[in-house]
CSV table of C-alpha atoms in Angstrom, one decimal:
chain,number,residue,atom,x,y,z
O,1,MET,CA,-21.6,30.2,-14.8
O,2,THR,CA,-18.2,31.3,-15.6
O,3,ILE,CA,-16.1,33.3,-12.9
O,4,GLU,CA,-16.9,36.3,-14.9
O,5,GLY,CA,-20.3,35.5,-15.1
O,6,ILE,CA,-20.9,35.9,-11.3
O,7,TRP,CA,-20.3,39.9,-11.9
O,8,ALA,CA,-23.2,40.5,-14.6
O,9,TYR,CA,-26.4,40.3,-14.8
O,10,PRO,CA,-27.6,37.2,-16.4
O,11,PRO,CA,-29.9,38.1,-19.3
O,12,ARG,CA,-33.1,36.6,-17.9
O,13,ALA,CA,-33.3,38.9,-15.1
O,14,GLY,CA,-34.7,41.8,-16.7
O,15,ARG,CA,-32.0,44.1,-15.6
O,16,THR,CA,-32.2,47.7,-18.1
O,17,GLY,CA,-29.3,50.1,-17.2
O,18,ASP,CA,-32.2,53.0,-16.7
O,19,VAL,CA,-33.7,51.8,-13.4
O,20,ASP,CA,-32.1,52.7,-9.9
O,21,LEU,CA,-32.2,49.3,-7.6
O,22,THR,CA,-31.7,52.0,-4.6
O,23,GLY,CA,-34.6,51.1,-2.2
O,24,PHE,CA,-35.5,47.8,-4.3
O,25,THR,CA,-36.4,44.7,-1.6
O,26,VAL,CA,-34.2,42.0,-1.8
O,27,VAL,CA,-35.6,38.1,-1.7
O,28,ALA,CA,-34.0,35.2,-1.7
O,29,GLY,CA,-36.2,31.3,-2.1
O,30,ASP,CA,-35.8,31.3,1.8
O,31,GLY,CA,-37.1,34.8,3.0
O,32,THR,CA,-36.2,38.7,2.5
O,33,ILE,CA,-32.9,39.9,2.3
O,34,GLY,CA,-33.0,43.5,2.7
O,35,HIS,CA,-32.9,46.1,0.9
O,36,VAL,CA,-30.9,47.6,-2.0
O,37,ASP,CA,-28.5,50.5,-0.3
O,38,ARG,CA,-26.6,51.1,-4.0
O,39,ALA,CA,-25.9,49.2,-6.9
O,40,ALA,CA,-22.2,49.2,-7.8
O,41,ASP,CA,-19.6,48.4,-11.2
O,42,THR,CA,-16.0,48.7,-10.1
O,43,PHE,CA,-13.8,46.9,-12.2
O,44,GLY,CA,-16.3,45.5,-14.3
O,45,MET,CA,-17.8,43.4,-11.0
O,46,ARG,CA,-21.1,44.7,-10.8
O,47,HIS,CA,-22.8,44.0,-7.4
O,48,LEU,CA,-25.2,45.0,-5.0
O,49,VAL,CA,-24.8,46.6,-1.4
O,50,VAL,CA,-27.9,45.4,0.7
O,51,ASP,CA,-28.8,46.9,3.9
O,52,THR,CA,-29.7,43.7,5.8
O,53,GLY,CA,-31.2,45.7,8.8
O,54,VAL,CA,-31.7,43.4,11.8
O,55,TRP,CA,-31.7,40.1,10.2
O,56,VAL,CA,-27.8,40.2,9.7
O,57,PHE,CA,-27.3,42.5,13.1
O,58,GLY,CA,-27.7,45.6,11.1
O,59,ARG,CA,-24.5,45.1,8.7
O,60,SER,CA,-24.3,45.3,4.9
O,61,VAL,CA,-23.5,42.4,2.5
O,62,LEU,CA,-22.2,42.3,-0.8
O,63,VAL,CA,-24.2,40.5,-3.2
O,64,PRO,CA,-22.5,39.9,-7.0
O,65,ALA,CA,-25.2,40.7,-10.0
O,66,GLY,CA,-24.9,36.8,-11.6
O,67,VAL,CA,-26.9,36.1,-8.5
O,68,VAL,CA,-29.5,37.7,-9.3
O,69,GLY,CA,-32.3,35.8,-10.8
O,70,ARG,CA,-35.5,38.2,-11.8
O,71,ILE,CA,-35.7,42.3,-11.6
O,72,ASP,CA,-39.6,43.1,-11.2
O,73,PRO,CA,-39.4,47.5,-11.4
O,74,ALA,CA,-43.0,47.6,-10.9
O,75,GLU,CA,-43.0,46.0,-7.3
O,76,ARG,CA,-39.1,47.4,-6.7
O,77,ARG,CA,-38.0,43.8,-5.6
O,78,ILE,CA,-35.0,41.6,-6.7
O,79,GLU,CA,-35.1,37.9,-6.6
O,80,VAL,CA,-31.6,36.1,-6.0
O,81,SER,CA,-30.7,32.4,-6.8
O,82,CYS,CA,-29.3,31.7,-3.5
O,83,SER,CA,-30.8,31.6,0.6
O,84,ARG,CA,-30.4,33.7,3.0
O,85,ALA,CA,-27.5,31.2,4.8
O,86,GLU,CA,-25.7,31.4,1.7
O,87,ILE,CA,-25.7,35.1,1.7
O,88,LYS,CA,-25.1,35.3,5.7
O,89,ALA,CA,-21.8,32.7,4.7
O,90,ALA,CA,-20.6,34.8,2.5
O,91,PRO,CA,-17.2,37.0,2.9
O,92,ARG,CA,-18.1,39.2,5.3
O,93,PHE,CA,-18.9,43.1,3.9
O,94,ARG,CA,-17.2,45.8,6.5
O,95,THR,CA,-16.7,49.4,5.2
O,96,ASP,CA,-17.3,51.0,1.8
O,97,SER,CA,-13.8,50.8,0.5
O,98,GLU,CA,-13.9,47.0,0.5
O,99,THR,CA,-16.5,48.0,-3.2
O,100,ARG,CA,-13.1,49.1,-4.5
O,101,ASP,CA,-10.6,46.3,-3.1
O,102,ARG,CA,-10.4,43.7,-6.2
O,103,GLY,CA,-8.6,41.1,-3.8
O,104,TYR,CA,-12.0,41.4,-1.9
O,105,LEU,CA,-14.2,41.7,-4.7
O,106,THR,CA,-12.2,38.2,-6.0
O,107,ARG,CA,-13.2,36.3,-2.9
O,108,VAL,CA,-16.7,37.2,-3.0
O,109,GLY,CA,-17.0,36.3,-6.6
O,110,GLU,CA,-15.0,33.4,-5.9
O,111,TYR,CA,-17.4,32.8,-3.2
O,112,TYR,CA,-20.8,33.2,-5.0
O,113,HIS,CA,-19.0,31.0,-7.9
O,114,GLY,CA,-18.5,27.7,-6.1
O,115,LEU,CA,-22.4,27.8,-4.6
O,116,PRO,CA,-24.6,24.7,-6.0
O,117,PRO,CA,-26.6,25.7,-9.1
O,118,ARG,CA,-29.8,26.8,-8.7
O,119,GLN,CA,-32.3,26.2,-11.5
O,120,GLU,CA,-33.9,30.0,-11.1
O,121,ALA,CA,-34.8,32.3,-7.9
O,122,ASN,CA,-38.1,32.4,-6.1
O,123,THR,CA,-41.1,33.7,-8.1
O,124,ALA,CA,-43.7,33.5,-5.5
């Protein structure tokens, strides 16, 4: 995947523009990440801001669209192709203004782009 590809929903993910992803559960292959607080598209860098609840001490994480493996609108569930540890180790998301900070988004994209490739997201 190219670095630009990290910011686009993969065709296999099943993303349709008319589905609001707010509130969907985000799940990695090794467990639940949290719930989508909002989906955004800043500078063409599509991403999800995910509220992790108590898992990461009540903070949110920013997840690029390119790591979405599958969206299931019926189950209101999004599967991602990285682990909980990989998401937790990503550049820390602190404030909403970072979703408009090209430098921060670039660091996030580079981090996720550098992760080892996965065959596909968890489908269990």
